[in-house]
CSV table of C-alpha atoms in Angstrom, one decimal:
chain,number,residue,atom,x,y,z
A,1471,UNK,CA,-0.2,-0.3,-0.2
A,1472,UNK,CA,1.4,3.2,-1.4
A,1473,UNK,CA,-1.3,5.3,-1.7
A,1474,UNK,CA,-3.2,7.9,0.5
A,1475,UNK,CA,-7.1,6.7,0.4
A,1476,UNK,CA,-8.0,10.7,-0.4
A,1477,UNK,CA,-6.5,13.2,-2.5
A,1478,UNK,CA,-6.8,16.3,0.2
A,1479,UNK,CA,-5.9,16.8,3.7
A,1480,UNK,CA,-7.9,18.3,4.7
A,1481,UNK,CA,-7.7,16.9,8.0
A,1482,UNK,CA,-7.7,13.9,10.7
A,1483,UNK,CA,-10.6,13.2,11.6
A,1484,UNK,CA,-11.8,10.2,8.8
A,1485,UNK,CA,-8.2,9.8,8.0
A,1486,UNK,CA,-7.5,6.1,8.5
A,1487,UNK,CA,-4.5,4.0,10.6
A,1488,UNK,CA,-3.4,2.8,7.6
A,1489,UNK,CA,-3.2,6.6,5.9
A,1490,UNK,CA,-1.0,8.2,9.4
A,1491,UNK,CA,0.9,5.2,9.3
A,1492,UNK,CA,2.3,5.7,5.3
A,1493,UNK,CA,3.0,9.2,6.4
A,1494,UNK,CA,5.0,8.1,9.5
A,1495,UNK,CA,6.7,6.2,7.6
A,1496,UNK,CA,7.6,8.1,4.5
A,1497,UNK,CA,8.2,11.5,7.1
A,1498,UNK,CA,11.3,8.9,8.9
A,1499,UNK,CA,12.6,9.5,4.7
A,1500,UNK,CA,12.6,12.7,4.6
A,1501,UNK,CA,13.6,13.4,8.4
A,1502,UNK,CA,16.9,12.1,6.6
A,1503,UNK,CA,17.7,14.1,4.2
A,1504,UNK,CA,16.9,17.5,5.5
A,1505,UNK,CA,20.1,16.0,8.0
A,1506,UNK,CA,21.4,16.1,4.7
A,1507,UNK,CA,24.6,18.4,4.0
A,1508,UNK,CA,22.0,19.1,0.5
A,1509,UNK,CA,18.8,19.0,1.7
A,1510,UNK,CA,16.9,19.2,-2.0
A,1511,UNK,CA,15.3,16.1,-3.8
A,1512,UNK,CA,14.4,16.5,-6.9
A,1513,UNK,CA,10.9,15.0,-6.2
A,1514,UNK,CA,7.9,17.6,-6.8
A,1515,UNK,CA,9.7,19.1,-9.8
A,1516,UNK,CA,7.8,21.0,-12.1
A,1517,UNK,CA,5.2,20.7,-9.4
A,1518,UNK,CA,3.3,23.9,-8.5
A,1519,UNK,CA,2.7,25.0,-4.7
A,1520,UNK,CA,0.1,27.4,-3.7
A,1521,UNK,CA,0.3,28.8,0.2
A,1522,UNK,CA,-3.0,30.6,0.7
A,1523,UNK,CA,-2.6,32.2,3.1
A,1524,UNK,CA,-5.2,34.3,4.2
A,1525,UNK,CA,-4.1,34.6,9.0
A,1526,UNK,CA,-0.5,35.2,10.1
A,1527,UNK,CA,1.9,32.7,9.9
A,1528,UNK,CA,5.3,32.3,10.8
A,1529,UNK,CA,6.4,29.0,11.8
A,1530,UNK,CA,3.5,26.7,9.3
A,1531,UNK,CA,4.1,29.2,6.3
A,1532,UNK,CA,7.9,28.8,6.9
A,1533,UNK,CA,8.0,25.1,7.0
A,1534,UNK,CA,5.7,24.4,4.5
A,1535,UNK,CA,7.6,26.6,2.6
A,1536,UNK,CA,10.7,25.1,3.4
A,1537,UNK,CA,9.1,21.7,2.1
A,1538,UNK,CA,8.0,22.2,-0.6
A,1539,UNK,CA,11.5,23.9,-2.4
A,1540,UNK,CA,13.9,21.6,-0.8
A,1541,UNK,CA,11.7,18.8,-2.8
A,1542,UNK,CA,12.2,20.7,-6.1
A,1543,UNK,CA,8.5,22.2,-6.2
A,1544,UNK,CA,8.0,26.0,-7.5
A,1545,UNK,CA,6.0,27.8,-4.7
A,1546,UNK,CA,3.7,30.9,-5.0
A,1547,UNK,CA,2.7,32.3,-1.3
A,1548,UNK,CA,0.4,34.4,-1.0
A,1549,UNK,CA,-1.2,36.6,1.3
A,1550,UNK,CA,-4.5,38.6,2.7
A,1551,UNK,CA,-2.4,42.0,3.1
A,1552,UNK,CA,-1.2,42.5,-0.2
A,1553,UNK,CA,-3.3,41.0,-2.7
A,1554,UNK,CA,-6.9,41.9,-4.2
A,1555,UNK,CA,-8.4,40.3,-1.2
A,1556,UNK,CA,-8.5,44.3,-0.4
A,1557,UNK,CA,-10.2,45.0,-2.5
A,1558,UNK,CA,-12.9,42.5,-2.0
A,1559,UNK,CA,-12.3,39.6,-4.0
A,1560,UNK,CA,-14.0,36.4,-2.4
A,1561,UNK,CA,-12.3,32.9,-1.9
A,1562,UNK,CA,-13.4,31.0,-3.9
A,1563,UNK,CA,-12.6,34.1,-7.3
A,1564,UNK,CA,-9.1,34.5,-5.7
A,1565,UNK,CA,-8.6,30.1,-6.4
A,1566,UNK,CA,-10.1,30.0,-9.7
A,1567,UNK,CA,-8.5,32.8,-11.0
A,1568,UNK,CA,-5.2,31.6,-9.2
A,1569,UNK,CA,-6.1,28.0,-10.4
A,1570,UNK,CA,-6.5,29.4,-14.6
A,1571,UNK,CA,-2.2,30.0,-14.0
A,1572,UNK,CA,-1.6,25.9,-13.7
A,1573,UNK,CA,-1.5,25.5,-10.0
A,1574,UNK,CA,-0.8,21.3,-8.7
A,1575,UNK,CA,-1.6,21.7,-5.0
A,1576,UNK,CA,-3.1,24.4,-2.7
A,1577,UNK,CA,-1.9,25.1,1.2
A,1578,UNK,CA,-4.9,26.7,2.7
A,1579,UNK,CA,-4.4,28.3,6.8
A,1580,UNK,CA,-8.2,30.9,7.3
A,1581,UNK,CA,-9.8,31.4,10.1
A,1582,UNK,CA,-13.2,30.2,8.7
A,1583,UNK,CA,-13.4,26.4,9.2
A,1584,UNK,CA,-14.5,24.5,6.4
A,1585,UNK,CA,-12.4,26.9,4.1
A,1586,UNK,CA,-10.0,24.0,3.2
A,1587,UNK,CA,-12.9,22.1,2.7
A,1588,UNK,CA,-15.2,24.1,-0.1
A,1589,UNK,CA,-10.8,25.1,-2.3
A,1590,UNK,CA,-12.1,21.1,-3.0
A,1591,UNK,CA,-15.1,22.2,-4.6
A,1592,UNK,CA,-14.0,25.1,-6.5
A,1593,UNK,CA,-11.0,23.4,-7.5
A,1594,UNK,CA,-9.0,20.6,-9.5
A,1595,UNK,CA,-5.7,20.9,-7.2
A,1596,UNK,CA,-5.2,19.1,-3.6
A,1597,UNK,CA,-5.9,21.4,-1.1
A,1598,UNK,CA,-3.5,21.4,2.3
A,1599,UNK,CA,-5.2,22.1,5.4
A,1600,UNK,CA,-2.6,24.5,7.9
A,1601,UNK,CA,-5.0,25.5,10.0
A,1602,UNK,CA,-8.9,25.7,9.4
A,1603,UNK,CA,-11.0,28.4,12.4
A,1604,UNK,CA,-11.7,25.9,15.4
A,1605,UNK,CA,-11.9,22.7,12.9
A,1606,UNK,CA,-8.9,20.9,12.5
A,1607,UNK,CA,-4.3,21.2,11.9
A,1608,UNK,CA,-3.3,17.9,10.5
A,1609,UNK,CA,0.0,18.2,9.3
A,1610,UNK,CA,0.9,19.7,13.4
A,1611,UNK,CA,-0.7,17.3,15.1
A,1612,UNK,CA,0.7,15.0,12.8
A,1613,UNK,CA,4.2,16.1,13.5
A,1614,UNK,CA,3.5,15.5,17.0
A,1615,UNK,CA,2.6,12.2,16.7
A,1616,UNK,CA,5.7,11.6,14.8
A,1617,UNK,CA,8.0,13.3,17.2
A,1618,UNK,CA,6.6,11.0,20.3
A,1619,UNK,CA,6.8,7.6,17.6
A,1620,UNK,CA,10.5,8.7,17.9
A,1621,UNK,CA,11.2,8.6,20.7
A,1622,UNK,CA,8.6,5.9,22.4
A,1623,UNK,CA,8.5,3.3,18.9
A,1624,UNK,CA,4.7,3.9,19.5
A,1625,UNK,CA,2.0,5.3,19.9
A,1626,UNK,CA,-0.6,2.7,20.6
A,1627,UNK,CA,-0.7,2.6,24.8
A,1628,UNK,CA,0.9,5.8,25.1
A,1629,UNK,CA,-1.3,8.5,27.6
A,1630,UNK,CA,-1.0,12.0,26.2
A,1631,UNK,CA,-2.5,14.8,27.7
A,1632,UNK,CA,-3.7,17.7,26.1
A,1633,UNK,CA,-3.7,21.1,28.0
A,1634,UNK,CA,-4.9,24.0,27.1
A,1635,UNK,CA,-8.0,26.0,25.1
A,1636,UNK,CA,-10.1,22.7,24.2
A,1637,UNK,CA,-13.0,24.1,23.1
A,1638,UNK,CA,-11.2,26.0,20.1
A,1639,UNK,CA,-7.3,24.6,19.8
A,1640,UNK,CA,-7.2,23.4,16.2
A,1641,UNK,CA,-3.8,21.5,17.3
A,1642,UNK,CA,-6.2,19.8,20.5
A,1643,UNK,CA,-8.9,19.0,17.6
A,1644,UNK,CA,-5.9,17.3,14.9
A,1645,UNK,CA,-4.1,15.6,18.2
A,1646,UNK,CA,-7.3,13.8,19.4
A,1647,UNK,CA,-8.2,12.2,16.2
A,1648,UNK,CA,-5.0,11.1,15.2
A,1649,UNK,CA,-3.8,9.8,18.4
A,1650,UNK,CA,-7.4,7.8,18.7
A,1651,UNK,CA,-7.3,6.5,15.4
A,1652,UNK,CA,-3.5,5.2,16.4
A,1653,UNK,CA,-4.9,3.9,19.9
A,1654,UNK,CA,-3.1,5.7,22.6
A,1655,UNK,CA,-5.4,7.1,25.2
A,1656,UNK,CA,-5.8,10.6,25.2
A,1657,UNK,CA,-6.8,12.8,27.8
A,1658,UNK,CA,-8.1,17.1,27.5
A,1659,UNK,CA,-7.6,18.8,30.9
A,1660,UNK,CA,-8.8,23.0,30.6
A,1661,UNK,CA,-10.8,25.0,32.6
A,1662,UNK,CA,-14.6,24.9,32.0
A,1663,UNK,CA,-15.2,27.5,30.1
A,1664,UNK,CA,-12.8,26.1,27.5
A,1665,UNK,CA,-13.9,22.5,27.2
A,1666,UNK,CA,-16.8,22.2,24.5
A,1667,UNK,CA,-19.9,21.6,25.1
A,1668,UNK,CA,-20.6,17.4,24.6
A,1669,UNK,CA,-16.7,17.2,24.9
A,1670,UNK,CA,-17.3,13.1,25.8
A,1671,UNK,CA,-18.2,12.6,22.0
A,1672,UNK,CA,-14.4,13.2,21.2
A,1673,UNK,CA,-14.5,10.1,23.6
A,1674,UNK,CA,-11.8,11.5,25.7
A,1675,UNK,CA,-10.7,11.1,29.5
A,1676,UNK,CA,-11.8,15.4,30.2
A,1677,UNK,CA,-10.3,16.8,33.4
A,1678,UNK,CA,-10.6,20.4,34.4
A,1679,UNK,CA,-8.0,19.7,37.7
A,1680,UNK,CA,-4.2,19.9,36.3
A,1681,UNK,CA,-2.6,17.4,38.7
A,1682,UNK,CA,-5.6,14.5,38.1
A,1683,UNK,CA,-4.3,15.1,34.6
A,1684,UNK,CA,-0.5,14.5,34.7
A,1685,UNK,CA,-0.9,11.7,37.0
A,1686,UNK,CA,1.0,9.0,35.1
A,1687,UNK,CA,1.0,10.3,32.0
A,1688,UNK,CA,3.5,9.6,28.9
A,1689,UNK,CA,3.5,12.6,27.0
A,1690,UNK,CA,1.7,15.9,28.1
A,1691,UNK,CA,0.8,18.4,24.8
A,1692,UNK,CA,0.7,22.1,26.0
A,1693,UNK,CA,-1.1,24.4,24.7
A,1694,UNK,CA,-1.0,28.6,23.9
A,1695,UNK,CA,-3.6,30.4,25.8
A,1696,UNK,CA,-5.0,33.6,24.2
A,1697,UNK,CA,-4.8,36.7,25.0
A,1698,UNK,CA,-8.4,37.5,24.1
A,1699,UNK,CA,-10.0,34.5,25.8
A,1700,UNK,CA,-9.4,36.0,29.1
A,1701,UNK,CA,-10.1,39.5,27.2
A,1702,UNK,CA,-14.2,37.7,26.5
A,1703,UNK,CA,-14.7,36.5,30.1
A,1704,UNK,CA,-13.3,33.2,29.9
A,1705,UNK,CA,-11.0,32.8,32.4
A,1706,UNK,CA,-10.4,35.0,35.4
A,1707,UNK,CA,-6.3,36.3,34.8
A,1708,UNK,CA,-3.3,35.3,33.1
A,1709,UNK,CA,-2.0,34.4,37.2
A,1710,UNK,CA,-4.3,32.2,38.2
A,1711,UNK,CA,-4.2,30.5,33.6
A,1712,UNK,CA,-0.8,29.6,35.4
A,1713,UNK,CA,-1.2,28.6,39.2
A,1714,UNK,CA,-4.1,25.7,37.6
A,1715,UNK,CA,-3.1,25.0,34.9
A,1716,UNK,CA,0.5,25.8,33.8
A,1717,UNK,CA,3.3,23.6,33.2
A,1718,UNK,CA,5.6,23.7,35.9
A,1719,UNK,CA,8.7,21.5,37.6
A,1720,UNK,CA,6.8,21.0,40.2
A,1721,UNK,CA,4.3,18.4,37.6
A,1722,UNK,CA,6.5,17.1,35.9
A,1723,UNK,CA,6.5,14.7,39.1
A,1724,UNK,CA,3.4,14.2,38.4
A,1725,UNK,CA,4.3,12.5,34.7
A,1726,UNK,CA,5.8,8.7,34.5
A,1727,UNK,CA,9.3,8.4,34.0
A,1728,UNK,CA,10.5,9.2,30.5
A,1729,UNK,CA,8.3,11.3,30.5
A,1730,UNK,CA,7.8,14.2,27.2
A,1731,UNK,CA,6.7,17.8,27.0
A,1732,UNK,CA,6.3,19.1,23.7
A,1733,UNK,CA,4.3,22.7,22.9
A,1734,UNK,CA,3.2,23.6,19.3
A,1735,UNK,CA,5.1,27.5,19.5
A,1736,UNK,CA,4.2,30.1,20.1
A,1737,UNK,CA,5.3,29.6,23.7
A,1738,UNK,CA,4.2,31.9,26.5
A,1739,UNK,CA,6.9,31.8,28.7
A,1740,UNK,CA,5.5,32.1,32.2
A,1741,UNK,CA,2.0,31.1,30.9
A,1742,UNK,CA,1.2,27.9,30.2
A,1743,UNK,CA,5.2,26.8,30.8
A,1744,UNK,CA,7.9,28.1,32.6
A,1745,UNK,CA,10.9,28.3,30.8
A,1746,UNK,CA,12.8,25.5,32.7
A,1747,UNK,CA,10.1,23.1,31.4
A,1748,UNK,CA,10.0,24.2,27.9
A,1749,UNK,CA,14.0,23.9,27.9
A,1750,UNK,CA,14.5,21.2,30.5
A,1751,UNK,CA,16.5,17.5,28.8
A,1752,UNK,CA,12.1,15.8,28.6
A,1753,UNK,CA,11.4,18.7,26.1
A,1754,UNK,CA,11.1,18.8,22.5
A,1755,UNK,CA,9.9,21.2,21.1
A,1756,UNK,CA,12.9,22.0,19.2
A,1757,UNK,CA,12.3,19.0,17.1
A,1758,UNK,CA,8.8,18.8,16.7
A,1759,UNK,CA,9.8,22.2,14.5
A,1760,UNK,CA,12.0,20.0,12.8
A,1761,UNK,CA,10.5,16.5,12.0
A,1762,UNK,CA,7.6,19.2,11.0
A,1763,UNK,CA,9.1,19.5,8.2
A,1764,UNK,CA,10.1,16.2,7.1
A,1765,UNK,CA,6.4,15.6,8.0
A,1766,UNK,CA,5.2,17.8,5.7
A,1767,UNK,CA,7.2,17.1,2.5
A,1768,UNK,CA,5.9,13.4,3.5
A,1769,UNK,CA,1.8,15.1,3.0
A,1770,UNK,CA,3.0,17.1,-0.4
A,1771,UNK,CA,4.9,13.7,-1.7
A,1772,UNK,CA,2.4,11.4,-0.9
A,1773,UNK,CA,-0.5,13.5,-2.1
A,1774,UNK,CA,1.4,14.9,-4.8
A,1775,UNK,CA,-0.2,14.7,-8.8
A,1776,UNK,CA,-2.8,12.6,-7.4
A,1777,UNK,CA,-5.8,13.3,-10.2
A,1778,UNK,CA,-9.6,12.9,-8.8
A,1779,UNK,CA,-10.1,9.2,-9.5
A,1780,UNK,CA,-7.8,8.1,-6.9
A,1781,UNK,CA,-11.0,8.9,-4.9
B,1204,UNK,CA,-1.4,-16.6,-18.5
B,1205,UNK,CA,3.0,-16.3,-18.2
B,1206,UNK,CA,4.9,-18.3,-19.5
B,1207,UNK,CA,7.8,-20.8,-18.6
B,1208,UNK,CA,10.6,-20.2,-15.1
B,1209,UNK,CA,13.9,-20.4,-16.0
B,1210,UNK,CA,16.1,-20.4,-12.9
B,1211,UNK,CA,19.6,-19.5,-14.7
B,1212,UNK,CA,21.8,-18.7,-11.1
B,1213,UNK,CA,22.2,-20.9,-8.2
B,1214,UNK,CA,23.6,-20.0,-5.0
B,1215,UNK,CA,26.7,-21.0,-5.8
B,1216,UNK,CA,26.4,-19.1,-9.0
B,1217,UNK,CA,25.8,-15.8,-7.1
B,1218,UNK,CA,28.7,-16.5,-5.0
B,1219,UNK,CA,30.7,-16.7,-7.7
B,1220,UNK,CA,29.8,-14.3,-10.1
B,1221,UNK,CA,29.7,-12.2,-6.3
B,1222,UNK,CA,33.2,-13.0,-5.1
B,1223,UNK,CA,34.7,-12.3,-9.4
B,1224,UNK,CA,32.8,-9.1,-8.9
B,1225,UNK,CA,34.8,-8.1,-6.2
B,1226,UNK,CA,38.0,-9.3,-7.1
B,1227,UNK,CA,37.9,-6.7,-10.2
B,1228,UNK,CA,37.4,-4.2,-8.2
B,1229,UNK,CA,40.1,-4.5,-6.4
B,1230,UNK,CA,41.7,-5.4,-10.0
B,1231,UNK,CA,40.6,-1.5,-10.6
B,1232,UNK,CA,41.2,0.4,-6.9
B,1233,UNK,CA,44.7,-1.2,-5.7
B,1234,UNK,CA,43.6,0.7,-2.9
B,1235,UNK,CA,40.7,-0.9,-0.7
B,1236,UNK,CA,41.3,2.2,1.7
B,1237,UNK,CA,39.4,4.9,-1.5
B,1238,UNK,CA,36.5,2.0,-1.4
B,1239,UNK,CA,32.8,2.8,-0.1
B,1240,UNK,CA,29.9,1.1,-1.7
B,1241,UNK,CA,26.2,2.1,-2.0
B,1242,UNK,CA,23.6,-0.5,-2.8
B,1243,UNK,CA,20.6,0.3,-3.7
B,1244,UNK,CA,17.5,-0.4,-2.2
B,1245,UNK,CA,16.4,-3.0,-2.0
B,1246,UNK,CA,18.0,-5.6,-3.3
B,1247,UNK,CA,20.7,-4.3,-4.6
B,1248,UNK,CA,21.5,-3.4,-1.0
B,1249,UNK,CA,22.5,-7.5,0.1
B,1250,UNK,CA,24.7,-7.8,-2.5
B,1251,UNK,CA,26.4,-4.6,-1.5
B,1252,UNK,CA,27.0,-5.3,2.4
B,1253,UNK,CA,28.9,-9.3,0.0
B,1254,UNK,CA,30.6,-7.7,-1.1
B,1255,UNK,CA,32.9,-5.1,1.0
B,1256,UNK,CA,32.8,-8.3,3.4
B,1257,UNK,CA,34.0,-10.6,0.5
B,1258,UNK,CA,37.0,-7.7,-0.1
B,1259,UNK,CA,37.3,-7.2,3.4
B,1260,UNK,CA,38.0,-11.6,4.0
B,1261,UNK,CA,40.5,-10.4,0.4
B,1262,UNK,CA,42.6,-7.6,1.7
B,1263,UNK,CA,41.9,-6.8,5.2
B,1264,UNK,CA,40.0,-3.3,5.0
B,1265,UNK,CA,36.3,-3.0,6.3
B,1266,UNK,CA,34.6,-1.2,3.1
B,1267,UNK,CA,32.0,1.3,5.0
B,1268,UNK,CA,28.8,0.4,3.0
B,1269,UNK,CA,25.9,2.3,2.6
B,1270,UNK,CA,22.3,1.7,1.5
B,1271,UNK,CA,20.2,3.5,-1.0
B,1272,UNK,CA,16.6,4.7,-2.4
B,1273,UNK,CA,15.9,6.0,-5.3
B,1274,UNK,CA,12.4,6.8,-4.7
B,1275,UNK,CA,13.5,10.5,-4.5
B,1276,UNK,CA,15.4,10.5,-7.5
B,1277,UNK,CA,13.1,8.4,-10.1
B,1278,UNK,CA,11.7,10.1,-13.2
B,1279,UNK,CA,8.4,8.7,-13.1
B,1280,UNK,CA,7.1,9.8,-9.0
B,1281,UNK,CA,3.9,11.3,-11.3
B,1282,UNK,CA,3.3,9.6,-13.8
B,1283,UNK,CA,2.3,6.3,-11.9
B,1284,UNK,CA,-0.6,5.5,-10.3
B,1285,UNK,CA,0.8,4.5,-6.4
B,1286,UNK,CA,3.5,6.3,-5.4
B,1287,UNK,CA,6.9,4.5,-4.5
B,1288,UNK,CA,7.0,3.8,-1.1
B,1289,UNK,CA,9.8,5.6,0.5
B,1290,UNK,CA,12.8,4.0,2.7
B,1291,UNK,CA,15.2,5.7,4.4
B,1292,UNK,CA,18.5,6.5,1.9
B,1293,UNK,CA,21.6,5.9,4.8
B,1294,UNK,CA,25.3,7.1,4.2
B,1295,UNK,CA,26.4,6.9,6.8
B,1296,UNK,CA,30.5,8.8,5.8
B,1297,UNK,CA,31.7,11.2,3.0
B,1298,UNK,CA,31.6,10.2,-0.1
B,1299,UNK,CA,34.1,13.3,-1.6
B,1300,UNK,CA,37.2,11.7,-3.1
B,1301,UNK,CA,36.5,8.5,-2.7
B,1302,UNK,CA,36.2,5.8,-5.5
B,1303,UNK,CA,32.2,4.6,-4.4
B,1304,UNK,CA,31.6,1.1,-5.7
B,1305,UNK,CA,27.2,1.5,-6.7
B,1306,UNK,CA,25.6,-1.9,-6.9
B,1307,UNK,CA,23.1,-3.4,-7.8
B,1308,UNK,CA,21.0,-6.5,-7.8
B,1309,UNK,CA,19.6,-6.0,-12.5
B,1310,UNK,CA,20.4,-3.7,-14.8
B,1311,UNK,CA,17.8,-2.8,-16.8
B,1312,UNK,CA,17.0,0.9,-18.5
B,1313,UNK,CA,19.7,2.8,-16.7
B,1314,UNK,CA,16.3,4.8,-15.2
B,1315,UNK,CA,17.7,3.6,-11.4
B,1316,UNK,CA,21.4,4.0,-12.3
B,1317,UNK,CA,20.3,7.9,-13.4
B,1318,UNK,CA,18.0,8.5,-10.1
B,1319,UNK,CA,21.4,6.7,-8.1
B,1320,UNK,CA,24.1,9.1,-9.7
B,1321,UNK,CA,21.7,12.1,-9.2
B,1322,UNK,CA,21.6,11.6,-5.4
B,1323,UNK,CA,25.3,10.0,-4.6
B,1324,UNK,CA,26.1,13.2,-6.5
B,1325,UNK,CA,24.2,14.8,-3.7
B,1326,UNK,CA,26.2,13.6,-1.1
B,1327,UNK,CA,29.5,14.8,-2.8
B,1328,UNK,CA,31.8,15.0,-5.0
B,1329,UNK,CA,33.4,11.5,-5.5
B,1330,UNK,CA,37.1,10.6,-7.1
B,1331,UNK,CA,34.8,7.9,-8.6
B,1332,UNK,CA,31.5,5.9,-9.3
B,1333,UNK,CA,31.9,2.3,-10.7
B,1334,UNK,CA,28.6,0.5,-10.7
B,1335,UNK,CA,28.8,-3.1,-10.0
B,1336,UNK,CA,25.4,-5.1,-10.9
B,1337,UNK,CA,24.6,-8.9,-10.4
B,1338,UNK,CA,23.0,-9.4,-13.9
B,1339,UNK,CA,22.8,-7.0,-17.6
B,1340,UNK,CA,19.9,-7.9,-18.8
B,1341,UNK,CA,20.1,-5.4,-21.6
B,1342,UNK,CA,17.1,-2.8,-22.7
B,1343,UNK,CA,19.5,0.2,-22.1
B,1344,UNK,CA,17.3,4.2,-22.8
B,1345,UNK,CA,20.1,5.5,-21.1
B,1346,UNK,CA,23.6,5.6,-21.9
B,1347,UNK,CA,24.5,3.8,-19.3
B,1348,UNK,CA,27.4,0.8,-18.7
B,1349,UNK,CA,28.3,-1.4,-15.9
B,1350,UNK,CA,32.0,-1.7,-14.7
B,1351,UNK,CA,31.5,-4.5,-13.1
B,1352,UNK,CA,28.7,-7.2,-13.9
B,1353,UNK,CA,28.2,-11.3,-12.8
B,1354,UNK,CA,26.4,-12.4,-15.9
B,1355,UNK,CA,25.0,-11.2,-19.2
B,1356,UNK,CA,21.6,-12.9,-19.5
B,1357,UNK,CA,19.9,-11.8,-22.8
B,1358,UNK,CA,16.7,-11.0,-22.5
B,1359,UNK,CA,13.2,-10.0,-24.0
B,1360,UNK,CA,11.9,-6.2,-22.8
B,1361,UNK,CA,8.4,-8.2,-21.6
B,1362,UNK,CA,10.3,-11.1,-19.7
B,1363,UNK,CA,10.9,-10.6,-16.1
B,1364,UNK,CA,14.2,-11.2,-14.3
B,1365,UNK,CA,13.4,-12.1,-10.6
B,1366,UNK,CA,16.2,-12.4,-7.5
B,1367,UNK,CA,15.3,-13.9,-4.7
B,1368,UNK,CA,18.2,-13.1,-2.3
B,1369,UNK,CA,18.8,-15.4,0.7
B,1370,UNK,CA,18.6,-12.3,3.6
B,1371,UNK,CA,15.6,-11.9,2.1
B,1372,UNK,CA,13.8,-15.2,0.3
B,1373,UNK,CA,15.7,-17.3,2.1
B,1374,UNK,CA,17.2,-18.6,-0.9
B,1375,UNK,CA,19.3,-17.4,-3.2
B,1376,UNK,CA,18.8,-17.5,-6.8
B,1377,UNK,CA,18.5,-15.8,-10.3
B,1378,UNK,CA,15.2,-17.0,-12.6
B,1379,UNK,CA,14.2,-15.4,-15.9
B,1380,UNK,CA,9.8,-15.6,-15.9
B,1381,UNK,CA,9.1,-15.7,-19.3
B,1382,UNK,CA,7.2,-12.2,-20.5
B,1383,UNK,CA,3.5,-12.9,-22.9
B,1384,UNK,CA,4.6,-13.3,-26.2
B,1385,UNK,CA,2.9,-11.9,-29.7
B,1386,UNK,CA,0.8,-14.9,-30.5
B,1387,UNK,CA,0.4,-16.0,-34.7
B,1388,UNK,CA,-2.8,-13.8,-34.3
B,1389,UNK,CA,-1.3,-10.9,-32.2
B,1390,UNK,CA,-2.5,-11.8,-29.1
B,1391,UNK,CA,-0.5,-11.1,-26.1
B,1392,UNK,CA,-1.3,-13.1,-23.5
B,1393,UNK,CA,-1.5,-11.6,-19.5
B,1394,UNK,CA,1.4,-10.9,-17.5
B,1395,UNK,CA,2.0,-13.7,-14.7
B,1396,UNK,CA,2.6,-12.3,-11.5
B,1397,UNK,CA,5.6,-13.4,-8.1
B,1398,UNK,CA,7.4,-12.7,-5.4
B,1399,UNK,CA,11.4,-11.2,-5.2
B,1400,UNK,CA,13.1,-8.5,-7.6
B,1401,UNK,CA,11.4,-8.0,-11.0
B,1402,UNK,CA,14.3,-6.4,-13.6
B,1403,UNK,CA,11.4,-4.5,-14.7
B,1404,UNK,CA,11.0,-1.2,-14.0
B,1405,UNK,CA,14.5,-0.9,-14.2
């Protein structure tokens, strides 16, 4: 089996186990490529990729762009601040005009959930979701899973705690679907105001007390807490959030011996995680960034050239 | 319906061919310390390890062995329905100014070797790259020639050359499975399926 079931990557909710396994296996090969002196292979020569970012992004955009360049693809970068979107052009018109310039693949980030899915209905290119609203951020979850897999050699049976704004975090959502598909044990932890209604439908253990969530966990993946959530009254103060849900040295004692600390970035040091923990021996935060590039290379490679009949 | 299958090389003949290749490599490269051996995954990698071992037995010099997957360098990635499964390339030594022996199992069209040459050059500038193959079955599509050949086997383009190797298949042997031939009525028989390495895409 050397093909994914879909020609797009819109999220991990419906991605089967064998597809995730194939992406992780292929990532391993690309991890070797980015460790070479010459970090470039000719695989996607002749393929044109559009990076369509309707939301600010540093890490994900650079990671995708480097992944594309290292596969020898031609890349076009689009940002709303310098485009006809400023003149009122719709998403549909924008992408159809760009597709008329013979684009093969689109990497899209948008503030509206479902925007990548909408693009699959109005263009023929392969669509990769780089984060859509509060829906999903599949490549971030794949790189998180790859990082865990590289350390433990497995995902099945590991206890992974996802801490933060469960209600609004697309990274948590993708992690839930991906990790559960790979049969990891997933626990969610955050203030009750940041847990979604009917959260039990995720099929995860839910905690509003950090110490209970961390007890006996192998991996703790801490999400950035957005300050606008405080401004909208979802929690009283940053200090309170740090006291109740911040990952610090004392709380690490609750974790299993060979624990791992993760964070998708950018970090609010001293808020959701202390510097001591973020820079500690069991932190794989920078490794996540490196692995992110390899995961994105794998996804681009596996989706490239896939046409409609492959659906 | 597939045609008949003939055993071209048995275990003894494979062993002899590899020993002769090792001797020829040392004749051409008297300084064994300058050598590195790189095998093309999958079966070329096993052959590379064996050739390096024979050189070590003959000269008492440990020759570094690398494994190479050429999936990312193929020229037909987007013309196929399935993406080639990409294995991990492992070249954990410097190729600069070394004599690189590139080892593959079956030399056919030359496209695999072309891809491998591109990839080696991305790792650095070797002094020389020399090609060793167990089987040369002809039908080249590129101007590529092996420096060391175990056996030249004349084949029809439709034939399948199948290598079974001890480390992977539990036996050393080379088979030729006759491909479909055009009948007098101009019809062709269906291609047969079998395991092992097939010299059908190289």
